[in-house]
mmCIF file of C-alpha atoms in Angstrom:
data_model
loop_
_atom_site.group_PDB
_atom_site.id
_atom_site.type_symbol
_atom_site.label_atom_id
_atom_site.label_comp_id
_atom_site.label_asym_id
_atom_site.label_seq_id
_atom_site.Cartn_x
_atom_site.Cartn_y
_atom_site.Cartn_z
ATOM 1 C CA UNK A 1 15.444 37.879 -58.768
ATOM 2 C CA UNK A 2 17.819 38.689 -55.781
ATOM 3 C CA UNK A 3 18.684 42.309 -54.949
ATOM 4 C CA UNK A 4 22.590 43.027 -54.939
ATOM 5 C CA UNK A 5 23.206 44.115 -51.729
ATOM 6 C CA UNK A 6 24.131 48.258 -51.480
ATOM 7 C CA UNK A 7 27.968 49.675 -51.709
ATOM 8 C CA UNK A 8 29.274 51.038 -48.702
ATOM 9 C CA UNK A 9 29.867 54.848 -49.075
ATOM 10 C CA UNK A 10 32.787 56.211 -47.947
ATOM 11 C CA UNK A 11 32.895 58.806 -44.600
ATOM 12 C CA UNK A 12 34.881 60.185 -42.022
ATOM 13 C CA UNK A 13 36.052 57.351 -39.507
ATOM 14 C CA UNK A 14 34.559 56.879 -35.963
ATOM 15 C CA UNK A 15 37.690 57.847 -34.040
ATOM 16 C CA UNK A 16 37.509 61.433 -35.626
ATOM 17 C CA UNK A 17 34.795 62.501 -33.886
ATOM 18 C CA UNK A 18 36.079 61.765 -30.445
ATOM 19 C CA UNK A 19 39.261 62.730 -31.291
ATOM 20 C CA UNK A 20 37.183 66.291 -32.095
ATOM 21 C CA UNK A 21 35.499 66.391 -28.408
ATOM 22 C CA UNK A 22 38.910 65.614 -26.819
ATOM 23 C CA UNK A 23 40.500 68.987 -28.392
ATOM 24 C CA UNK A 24 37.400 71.279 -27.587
ATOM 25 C CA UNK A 25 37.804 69.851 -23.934
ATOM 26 C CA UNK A 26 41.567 70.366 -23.628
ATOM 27 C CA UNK A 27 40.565 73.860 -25.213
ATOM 28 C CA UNK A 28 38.076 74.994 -22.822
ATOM 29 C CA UNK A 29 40.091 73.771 -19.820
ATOM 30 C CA UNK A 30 43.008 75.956 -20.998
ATOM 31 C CA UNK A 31 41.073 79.035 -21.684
ATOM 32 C CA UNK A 32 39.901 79.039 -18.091
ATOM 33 C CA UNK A 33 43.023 78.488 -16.964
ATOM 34 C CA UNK A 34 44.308 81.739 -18.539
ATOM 35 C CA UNK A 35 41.238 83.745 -17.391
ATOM 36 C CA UNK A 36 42.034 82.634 -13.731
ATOM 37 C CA UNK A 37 45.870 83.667 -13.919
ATOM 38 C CA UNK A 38 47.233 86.826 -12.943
ATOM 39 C CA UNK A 39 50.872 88.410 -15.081
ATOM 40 C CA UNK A 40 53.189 89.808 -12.226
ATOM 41 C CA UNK A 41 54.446 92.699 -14.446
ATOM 42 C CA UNK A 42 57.956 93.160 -12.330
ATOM 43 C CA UNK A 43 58.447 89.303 -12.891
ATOM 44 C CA UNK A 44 58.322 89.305 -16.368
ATOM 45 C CA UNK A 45 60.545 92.409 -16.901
ATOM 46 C CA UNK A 46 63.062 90.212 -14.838
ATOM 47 C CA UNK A 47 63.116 87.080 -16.594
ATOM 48 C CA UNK A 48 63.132 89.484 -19.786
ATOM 49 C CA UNK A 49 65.948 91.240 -18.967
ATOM 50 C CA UNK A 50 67.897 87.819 -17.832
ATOM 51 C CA UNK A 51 67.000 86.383 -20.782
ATOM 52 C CA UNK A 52 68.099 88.885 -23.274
ATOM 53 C CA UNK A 53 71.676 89.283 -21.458
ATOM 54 C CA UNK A 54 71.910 85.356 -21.784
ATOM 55 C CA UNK A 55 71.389 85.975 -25.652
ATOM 56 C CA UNK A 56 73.470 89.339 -25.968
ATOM 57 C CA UNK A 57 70.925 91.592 -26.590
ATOM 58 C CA UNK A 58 72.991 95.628 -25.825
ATOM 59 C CA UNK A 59 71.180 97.341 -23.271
ATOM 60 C CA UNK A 60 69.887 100.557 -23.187
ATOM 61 C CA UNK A 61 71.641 103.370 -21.447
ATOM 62 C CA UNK A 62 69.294 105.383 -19.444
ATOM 63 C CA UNK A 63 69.562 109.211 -19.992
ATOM 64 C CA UNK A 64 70.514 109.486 -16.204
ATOM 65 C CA UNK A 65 74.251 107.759 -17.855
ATOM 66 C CA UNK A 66 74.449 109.593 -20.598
ATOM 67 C CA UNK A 67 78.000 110.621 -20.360
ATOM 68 C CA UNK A 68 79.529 114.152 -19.659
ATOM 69 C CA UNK A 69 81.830 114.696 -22.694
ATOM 70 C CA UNK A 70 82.540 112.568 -25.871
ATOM 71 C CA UNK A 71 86.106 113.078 -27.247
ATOM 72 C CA UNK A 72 85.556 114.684 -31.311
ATOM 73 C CA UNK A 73 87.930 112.233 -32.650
ATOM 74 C CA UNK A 74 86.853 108.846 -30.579
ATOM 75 C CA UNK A 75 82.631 109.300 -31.206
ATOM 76 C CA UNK A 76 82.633 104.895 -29.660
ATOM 77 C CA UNK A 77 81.684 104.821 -25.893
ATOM 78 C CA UNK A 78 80.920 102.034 -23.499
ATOM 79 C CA UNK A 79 80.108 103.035 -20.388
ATOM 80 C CA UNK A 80 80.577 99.244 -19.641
ATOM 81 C CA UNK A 81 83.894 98.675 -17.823
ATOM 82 C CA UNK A 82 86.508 97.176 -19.807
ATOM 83 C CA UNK A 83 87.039 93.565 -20.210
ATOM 84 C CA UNK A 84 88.883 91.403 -22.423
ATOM 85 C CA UNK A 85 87.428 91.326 -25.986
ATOM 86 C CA UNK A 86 88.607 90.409 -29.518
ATOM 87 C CA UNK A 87 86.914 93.501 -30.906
ATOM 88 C CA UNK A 88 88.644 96.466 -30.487
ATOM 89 C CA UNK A 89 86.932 99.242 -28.472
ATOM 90 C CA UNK A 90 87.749 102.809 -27.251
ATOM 91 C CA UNK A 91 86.923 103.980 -23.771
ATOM 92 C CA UNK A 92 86.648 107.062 -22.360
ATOM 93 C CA UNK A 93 87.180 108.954 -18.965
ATOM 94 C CA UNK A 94 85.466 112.011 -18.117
ATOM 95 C CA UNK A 95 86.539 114.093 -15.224
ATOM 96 C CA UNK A 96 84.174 116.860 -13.652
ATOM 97 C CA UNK A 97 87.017 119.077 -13.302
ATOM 98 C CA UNK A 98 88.064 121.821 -16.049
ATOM 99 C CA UNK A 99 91.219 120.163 -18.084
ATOM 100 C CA UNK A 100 92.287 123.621 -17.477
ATOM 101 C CA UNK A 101 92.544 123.796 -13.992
ATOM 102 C CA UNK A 102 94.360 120.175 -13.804
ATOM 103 C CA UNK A 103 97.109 121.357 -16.252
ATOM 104 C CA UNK A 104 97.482 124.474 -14.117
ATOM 105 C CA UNK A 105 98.055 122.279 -11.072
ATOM 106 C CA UNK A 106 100.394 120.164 -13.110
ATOM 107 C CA UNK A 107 102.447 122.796 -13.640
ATOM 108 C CA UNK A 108 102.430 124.317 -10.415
ATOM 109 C CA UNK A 109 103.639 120.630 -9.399
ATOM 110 C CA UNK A 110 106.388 120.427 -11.626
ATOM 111 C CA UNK A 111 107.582 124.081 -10.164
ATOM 112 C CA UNK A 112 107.674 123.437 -6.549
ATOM 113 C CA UNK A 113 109.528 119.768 -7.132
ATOM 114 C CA UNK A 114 111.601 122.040 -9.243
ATOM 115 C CA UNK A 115 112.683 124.139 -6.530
ATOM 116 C CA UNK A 116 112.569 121.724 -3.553
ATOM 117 C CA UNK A 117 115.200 120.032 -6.274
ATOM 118 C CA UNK A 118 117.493 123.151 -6.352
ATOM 119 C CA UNK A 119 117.508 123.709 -2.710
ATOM 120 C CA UNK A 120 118.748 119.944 -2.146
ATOM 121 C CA UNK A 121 121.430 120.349 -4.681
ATOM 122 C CA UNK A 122 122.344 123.410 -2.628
ATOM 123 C CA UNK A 123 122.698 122.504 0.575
ATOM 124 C CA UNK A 124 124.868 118.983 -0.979
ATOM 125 C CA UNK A 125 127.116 121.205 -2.584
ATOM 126 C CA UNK A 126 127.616 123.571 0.456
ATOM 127 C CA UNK A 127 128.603 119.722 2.297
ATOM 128 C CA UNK A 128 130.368 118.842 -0.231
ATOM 129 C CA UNK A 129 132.514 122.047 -0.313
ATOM 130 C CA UNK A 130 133.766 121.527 3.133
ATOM 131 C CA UNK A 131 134.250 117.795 2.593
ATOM 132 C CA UNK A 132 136.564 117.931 -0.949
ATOM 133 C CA UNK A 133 139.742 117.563 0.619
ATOM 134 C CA UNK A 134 138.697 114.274 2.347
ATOM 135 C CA UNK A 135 136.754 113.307 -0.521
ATOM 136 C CA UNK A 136 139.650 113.367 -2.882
ATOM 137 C CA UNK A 137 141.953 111.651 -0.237
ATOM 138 C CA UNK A 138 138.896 108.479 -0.052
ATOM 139 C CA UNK A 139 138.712 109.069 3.832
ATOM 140 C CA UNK A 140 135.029 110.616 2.737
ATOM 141 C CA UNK A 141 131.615 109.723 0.817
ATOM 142 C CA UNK A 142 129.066 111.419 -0.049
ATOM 143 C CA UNK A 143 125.619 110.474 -1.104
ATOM 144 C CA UNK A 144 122.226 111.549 -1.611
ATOM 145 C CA UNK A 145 119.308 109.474 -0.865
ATOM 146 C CA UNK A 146 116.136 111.005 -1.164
ATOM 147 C CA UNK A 147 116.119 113.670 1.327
ATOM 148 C CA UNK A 148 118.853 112.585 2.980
ATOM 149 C CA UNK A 149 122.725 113.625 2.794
ATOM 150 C CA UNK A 150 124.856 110.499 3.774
ATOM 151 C CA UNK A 151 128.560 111.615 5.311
ATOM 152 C CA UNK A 152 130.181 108.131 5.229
ATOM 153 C CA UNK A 153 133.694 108.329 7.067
ATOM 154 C CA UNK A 154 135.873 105.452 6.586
ATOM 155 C CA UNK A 155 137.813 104.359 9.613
ATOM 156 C CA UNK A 156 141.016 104.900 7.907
ATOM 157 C CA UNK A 157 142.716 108.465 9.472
ATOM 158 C CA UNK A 158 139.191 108.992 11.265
ATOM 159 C CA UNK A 159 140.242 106.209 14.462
ATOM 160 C CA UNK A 160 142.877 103.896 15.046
ATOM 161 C CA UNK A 161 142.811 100.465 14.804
ATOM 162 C CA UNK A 162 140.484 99.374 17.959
ATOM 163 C CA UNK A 163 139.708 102.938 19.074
ATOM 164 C CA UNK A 164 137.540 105.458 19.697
ATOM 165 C CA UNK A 165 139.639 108.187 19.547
ATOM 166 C CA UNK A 166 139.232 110.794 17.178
ATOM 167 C CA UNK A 167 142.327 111.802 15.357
ATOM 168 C CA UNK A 168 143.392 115.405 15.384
ATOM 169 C CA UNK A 169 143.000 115.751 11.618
ATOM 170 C CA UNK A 170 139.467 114.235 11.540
ATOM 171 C CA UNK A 171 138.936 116.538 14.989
ATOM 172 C CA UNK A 172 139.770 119.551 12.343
ATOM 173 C CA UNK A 173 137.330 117.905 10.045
ATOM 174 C CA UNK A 174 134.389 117.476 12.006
ATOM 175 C CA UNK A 175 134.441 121.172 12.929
ATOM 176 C CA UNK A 176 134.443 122.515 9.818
ATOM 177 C CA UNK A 177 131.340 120.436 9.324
ATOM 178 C CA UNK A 178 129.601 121.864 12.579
ATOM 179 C CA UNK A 179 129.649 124.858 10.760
ATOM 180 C CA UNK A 180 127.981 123.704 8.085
ATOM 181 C CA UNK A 181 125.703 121.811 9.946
ATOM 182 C CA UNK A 182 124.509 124.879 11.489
ATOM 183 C CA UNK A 183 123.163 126.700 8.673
ATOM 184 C CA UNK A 184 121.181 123.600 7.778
ATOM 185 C CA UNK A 185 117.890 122.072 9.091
ATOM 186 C CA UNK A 186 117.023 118.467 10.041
ATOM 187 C CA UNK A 187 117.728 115.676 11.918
ATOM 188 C CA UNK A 188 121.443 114.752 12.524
ATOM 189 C CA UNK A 189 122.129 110.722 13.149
ATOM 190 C CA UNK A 190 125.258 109.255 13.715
ATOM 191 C CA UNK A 191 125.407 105.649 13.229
ATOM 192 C CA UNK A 192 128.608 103.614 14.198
ATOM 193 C CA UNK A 193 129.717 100.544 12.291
ATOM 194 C CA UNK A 194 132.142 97.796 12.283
ATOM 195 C CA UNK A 195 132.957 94.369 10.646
ATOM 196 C CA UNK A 196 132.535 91.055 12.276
ATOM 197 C CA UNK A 197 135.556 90.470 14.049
ATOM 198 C CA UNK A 198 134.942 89.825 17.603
ATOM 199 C CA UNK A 199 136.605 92.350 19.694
ATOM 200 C CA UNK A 200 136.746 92.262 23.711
ATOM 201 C CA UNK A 201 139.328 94.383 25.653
ATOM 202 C CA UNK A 202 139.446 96.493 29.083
ATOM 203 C CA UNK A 203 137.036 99.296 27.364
ATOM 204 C CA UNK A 204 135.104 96.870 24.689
ATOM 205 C CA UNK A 205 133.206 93.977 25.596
ATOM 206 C CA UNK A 206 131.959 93.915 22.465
ATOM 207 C CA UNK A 207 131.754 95.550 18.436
ATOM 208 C CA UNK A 208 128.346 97.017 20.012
ATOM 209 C CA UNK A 209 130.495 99.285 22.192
ATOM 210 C CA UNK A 210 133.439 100.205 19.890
ATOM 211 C CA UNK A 211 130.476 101.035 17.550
ATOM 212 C CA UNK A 212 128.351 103.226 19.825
ATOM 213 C CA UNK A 213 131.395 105.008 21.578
ATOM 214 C CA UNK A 214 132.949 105.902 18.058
ATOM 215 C CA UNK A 215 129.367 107.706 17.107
ATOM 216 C CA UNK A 216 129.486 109.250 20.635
ATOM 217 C CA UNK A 217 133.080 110.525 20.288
ATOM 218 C CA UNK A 218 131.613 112.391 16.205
ATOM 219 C CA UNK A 219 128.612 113.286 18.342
ATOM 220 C CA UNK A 220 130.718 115.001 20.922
ATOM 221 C CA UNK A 221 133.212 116.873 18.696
ATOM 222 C CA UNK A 222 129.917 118.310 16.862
ATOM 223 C CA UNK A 223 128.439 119.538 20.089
ATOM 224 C CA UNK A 224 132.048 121.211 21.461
ATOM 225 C CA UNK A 225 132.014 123.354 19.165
ATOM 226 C CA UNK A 226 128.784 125.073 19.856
ATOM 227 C CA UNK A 227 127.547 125.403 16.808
ATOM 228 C CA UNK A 228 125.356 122.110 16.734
ATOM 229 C CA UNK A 229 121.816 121.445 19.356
ATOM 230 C CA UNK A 230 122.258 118.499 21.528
ATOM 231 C CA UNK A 231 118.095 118.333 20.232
ATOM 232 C CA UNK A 232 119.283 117.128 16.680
ATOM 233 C CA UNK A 233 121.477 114.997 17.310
ATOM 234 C CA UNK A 234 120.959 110.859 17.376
ATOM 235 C CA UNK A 235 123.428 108.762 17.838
ATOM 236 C CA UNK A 236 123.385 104.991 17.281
ATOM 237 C CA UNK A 237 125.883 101.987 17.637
ATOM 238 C CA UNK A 238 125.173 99.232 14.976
ATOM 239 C CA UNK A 239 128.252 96.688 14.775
ATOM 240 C CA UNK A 240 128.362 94.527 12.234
ATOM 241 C CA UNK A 241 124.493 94.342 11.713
ATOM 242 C CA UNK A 242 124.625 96.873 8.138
ATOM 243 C CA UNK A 243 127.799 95.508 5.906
ATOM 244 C CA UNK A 244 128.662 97.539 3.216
ATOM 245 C CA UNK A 245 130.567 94.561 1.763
ATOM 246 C CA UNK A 246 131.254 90.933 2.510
ATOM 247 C CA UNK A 247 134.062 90.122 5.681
ATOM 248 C CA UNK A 248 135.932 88.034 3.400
ATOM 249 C CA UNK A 249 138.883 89.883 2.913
ATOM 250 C CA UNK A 250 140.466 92.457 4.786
ATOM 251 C CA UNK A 251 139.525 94.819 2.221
ATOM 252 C CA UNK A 252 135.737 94.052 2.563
ATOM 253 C CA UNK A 253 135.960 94.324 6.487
ATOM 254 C CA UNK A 254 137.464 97.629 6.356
ATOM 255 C CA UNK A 255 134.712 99.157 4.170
ATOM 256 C CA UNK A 256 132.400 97.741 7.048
ATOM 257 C CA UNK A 257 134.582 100.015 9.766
ATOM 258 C CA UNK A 258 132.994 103.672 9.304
ATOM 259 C CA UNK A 259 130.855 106.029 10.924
ATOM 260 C CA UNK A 260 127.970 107.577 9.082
ATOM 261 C CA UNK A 261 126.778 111.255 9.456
ATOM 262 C CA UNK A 262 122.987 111.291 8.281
ATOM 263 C CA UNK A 263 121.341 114.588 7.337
ATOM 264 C CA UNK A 264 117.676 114.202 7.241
ATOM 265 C CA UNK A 265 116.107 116.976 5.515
ATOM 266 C CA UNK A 266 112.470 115.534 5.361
ATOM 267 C CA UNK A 267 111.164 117.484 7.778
ATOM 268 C CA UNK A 268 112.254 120.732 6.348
ATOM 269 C CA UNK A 269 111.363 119.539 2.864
ATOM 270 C CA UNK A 270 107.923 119.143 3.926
ATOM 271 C CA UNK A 271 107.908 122.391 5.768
ATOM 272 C CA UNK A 272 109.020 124.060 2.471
ATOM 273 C CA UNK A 273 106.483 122.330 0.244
ATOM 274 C CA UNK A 274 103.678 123.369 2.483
ATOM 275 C CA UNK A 275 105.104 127.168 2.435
ATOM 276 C CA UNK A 276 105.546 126.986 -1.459
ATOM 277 C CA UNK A 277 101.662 125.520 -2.114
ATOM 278 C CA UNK A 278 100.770 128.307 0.072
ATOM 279 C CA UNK A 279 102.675 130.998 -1.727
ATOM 280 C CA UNK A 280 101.153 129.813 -4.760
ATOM 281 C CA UNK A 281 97.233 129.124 -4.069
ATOM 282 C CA UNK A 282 97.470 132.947 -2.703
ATOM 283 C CA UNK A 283 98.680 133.995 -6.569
ATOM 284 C CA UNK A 284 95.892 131.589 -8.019
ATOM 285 C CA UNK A 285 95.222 133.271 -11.935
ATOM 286 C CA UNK A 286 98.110 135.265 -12.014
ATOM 287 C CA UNK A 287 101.292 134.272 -14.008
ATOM 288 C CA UNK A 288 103.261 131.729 -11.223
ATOM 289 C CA UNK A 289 106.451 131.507 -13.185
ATOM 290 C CA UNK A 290 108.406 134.434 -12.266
ATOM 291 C CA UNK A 291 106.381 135.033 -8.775
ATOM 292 C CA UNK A 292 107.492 131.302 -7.837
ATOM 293 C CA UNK A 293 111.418 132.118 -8.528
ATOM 294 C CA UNK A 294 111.517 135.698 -7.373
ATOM 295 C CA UNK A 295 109.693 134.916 -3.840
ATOM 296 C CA UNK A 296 110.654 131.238 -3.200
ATOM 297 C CA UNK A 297 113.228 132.196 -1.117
ATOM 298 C CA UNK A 298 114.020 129.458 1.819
ATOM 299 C CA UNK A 299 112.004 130.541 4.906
ATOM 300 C CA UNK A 300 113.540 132.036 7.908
ATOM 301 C CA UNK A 301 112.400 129.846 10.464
ATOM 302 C CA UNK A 302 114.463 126.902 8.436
ATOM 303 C CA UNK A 303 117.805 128.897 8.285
ATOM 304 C CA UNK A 304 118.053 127.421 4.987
#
C-alpha cells in the first residue's frame, strides 16, 4: 500500500527574512551616522527661534526689558511696537523723567507764551493808538502776523496819482509814528507796491522805481525826524510782484498801490523768551506765578 504523501505546514514566507536583514542594515548604518555627527548648539537655537515666530509662538521678554512703570488701570503691555491688529491692545510709554517735573515745565511754558502774548498786544495797541484816525478814515491797516505788526498805507491821501511825494497830512502821520517807533524794538521794512499798469515818465522808467522811491520817500520822513536809526531801517521796491487783489478793476488795482510799514519783533521776542526762561530756572521750586508777573518786566536793553 502507497504512502500519502505529507501536508505542507504552514511558515513564515522566504521574503521575510531578507526583508529582516535589510532593516537591521539600514539600522546600523543610521546609528553610526548619528554617532559621527556633531549638534551646533547656536544653530539650532536659530532655526528654533525662526521656526516658532513662523508659527506665532509669544516670545519671552528678557528681564533686561522689563518695563519702567505699568499704568494701575491698563495692567496689558507690549513692548512690541504697534502695528495694525484686529485685537484690541493698550500700549504704554514710559518716560525716565518725573511726571512732576514735565507738568512744572508745562506750566512754566504756558506762562512765558502768556506774557510774550501780552507784550505783543501792547506794543499793537500803542500802534494802533497813533494810527485810529487813519484807520477809521480806510487810508490805514493794521495787522498782526506772528511777530510782526503790518502798517499797510493805501495810496489814497498817502501819494498822488504817479508820485512819490508824500502828502503833508501823511508827512504829519508818519511822524507821529516815528515816535512810536522809537520806543519799540525790531527791524523796520518798508516795502513799496503798485499794480500792473506800465508806467514810464521823465522820473519812472518803470513800477520798480515808483515802487522803491515811494518806500524811500516813508523811509526818509522816519529818519528826519530823529527819532528812528538809519540801522533798522530796510527799504524795498516790489511793483506789482505781491497783489493784494486781482488788476481787473480799478478797484482791485488800487488795493495793489500801498506802501507797507513792517515791524519785526522776532528778534526781541526771542531776546525776551531767553530773559524770561532765565528768570525762571533761577526761581526753580519756588511758587513761579506771582514771581513771573511781578518781575517780568520788559528788559531795558529792549526799550520795550
Amino acid at each position: 500500500m502507497d504512502e500519502l504523501p505529507e501536508e505542507e505546514k504552514p511558515g513564515i514566507p522566504a521574503w521575510v527574512v531578507t526583508f529582516a536583514d535589510l532593516m537591521s542594515l539600514l539600522m546600523c548604518f543610521f546609528v553610526l551616522l548619528l554617532s559621527f555627527s556633531e549638534i551646533d548648539a547656536q544653530k539650532f537655537k536659530q532655526i528654533a527661534g525662526e521656526l516658532s515666530q513662523a508659527f506665532g509662538v509669544q516670545r519671552e521678554v528678557p528681564a533686561l526689558e522689563i518695563p519702567m512703570g505699568t499704568s494701575p488701570v491698563f495692567d496689558q503691555f507690549s513692548p512690541a511696537p504697534p502695528e495694525p491688529s484686529l485685537v484690541n491692545e493698550v500700549r504704554q510709554s514710559t518716560t525716565e523723567q518725573a511726571p512732576e517735573l514735565e507738568t512744572l515745565r508745562t506750566t512754566t511754558e504756558v506762562q512765558i507764551q502768556q506774557q510774550l502774548e501780552r507784550q505783543m498786544q501792547q506794543t499793537t495797541a500803542k500802534v494802533e493808538q497813533v494810527l485810529d484816525e487813519a484807520i477809521r478814515d480806510g487810508r490805514v491797516q493794521l495787522a498782526e502776523d506772528e511777530h510782526r505788526i503790518v502798517i499797510r498805507i493805501e495810496e489814497r491821501g498817502s501819494f498822488p496819482s504817479g508820485s512819490a511825494d508824500v502828502t503833508w497830512e501823511f508827512e504829519g502821520l508818519l511822524l507821529d509814528m516815528a515816535e512810536v517807533f522809537a520806543d519799540i524794538p525790531g527791524k523796520l521794512t518798508i516795502e513799496g507796491h503798485t499794480d500792473n499798469i506800465p508806467i514810464r515818465s521823465d522820473r519812472f522808467k518803470s513800477n520798480w522805481d515808483l515802487s522803491a522811491v515811494r518806500a524811500s520817500s516813508v523811509a526818509n520822513v522816519l529818519l528826519e525826524s530823529g527819532a528812528v536809526e538809519p540801522q533798522r531801517l530796510v527799504v524795498k521796491g516790489l511793483a506789482d510782484t505781491r497783489p493784494r487783489a486781482s488788476n481787473d478793476t480799478e478797484d482791485s488795482r488800487a488795493l495793489n498801490r500801498r506802501v507797507e510799514i513792517i515791524v519785526d519783533l522776532s528778534g526781541p521776542m526771542a531776546e525776551e523768551e531767553a530773559r524770561l526762561r532765565e528768570l525762571v530756572e533761577s526761581h526753580q521750586g519756588q511758587p513761579l506765578a506771582p514771581d513771573l508777573e511781578r518781575q517780568t518786566t520788559p528788559a531795558p536793553n529792549l526799550q520795550w
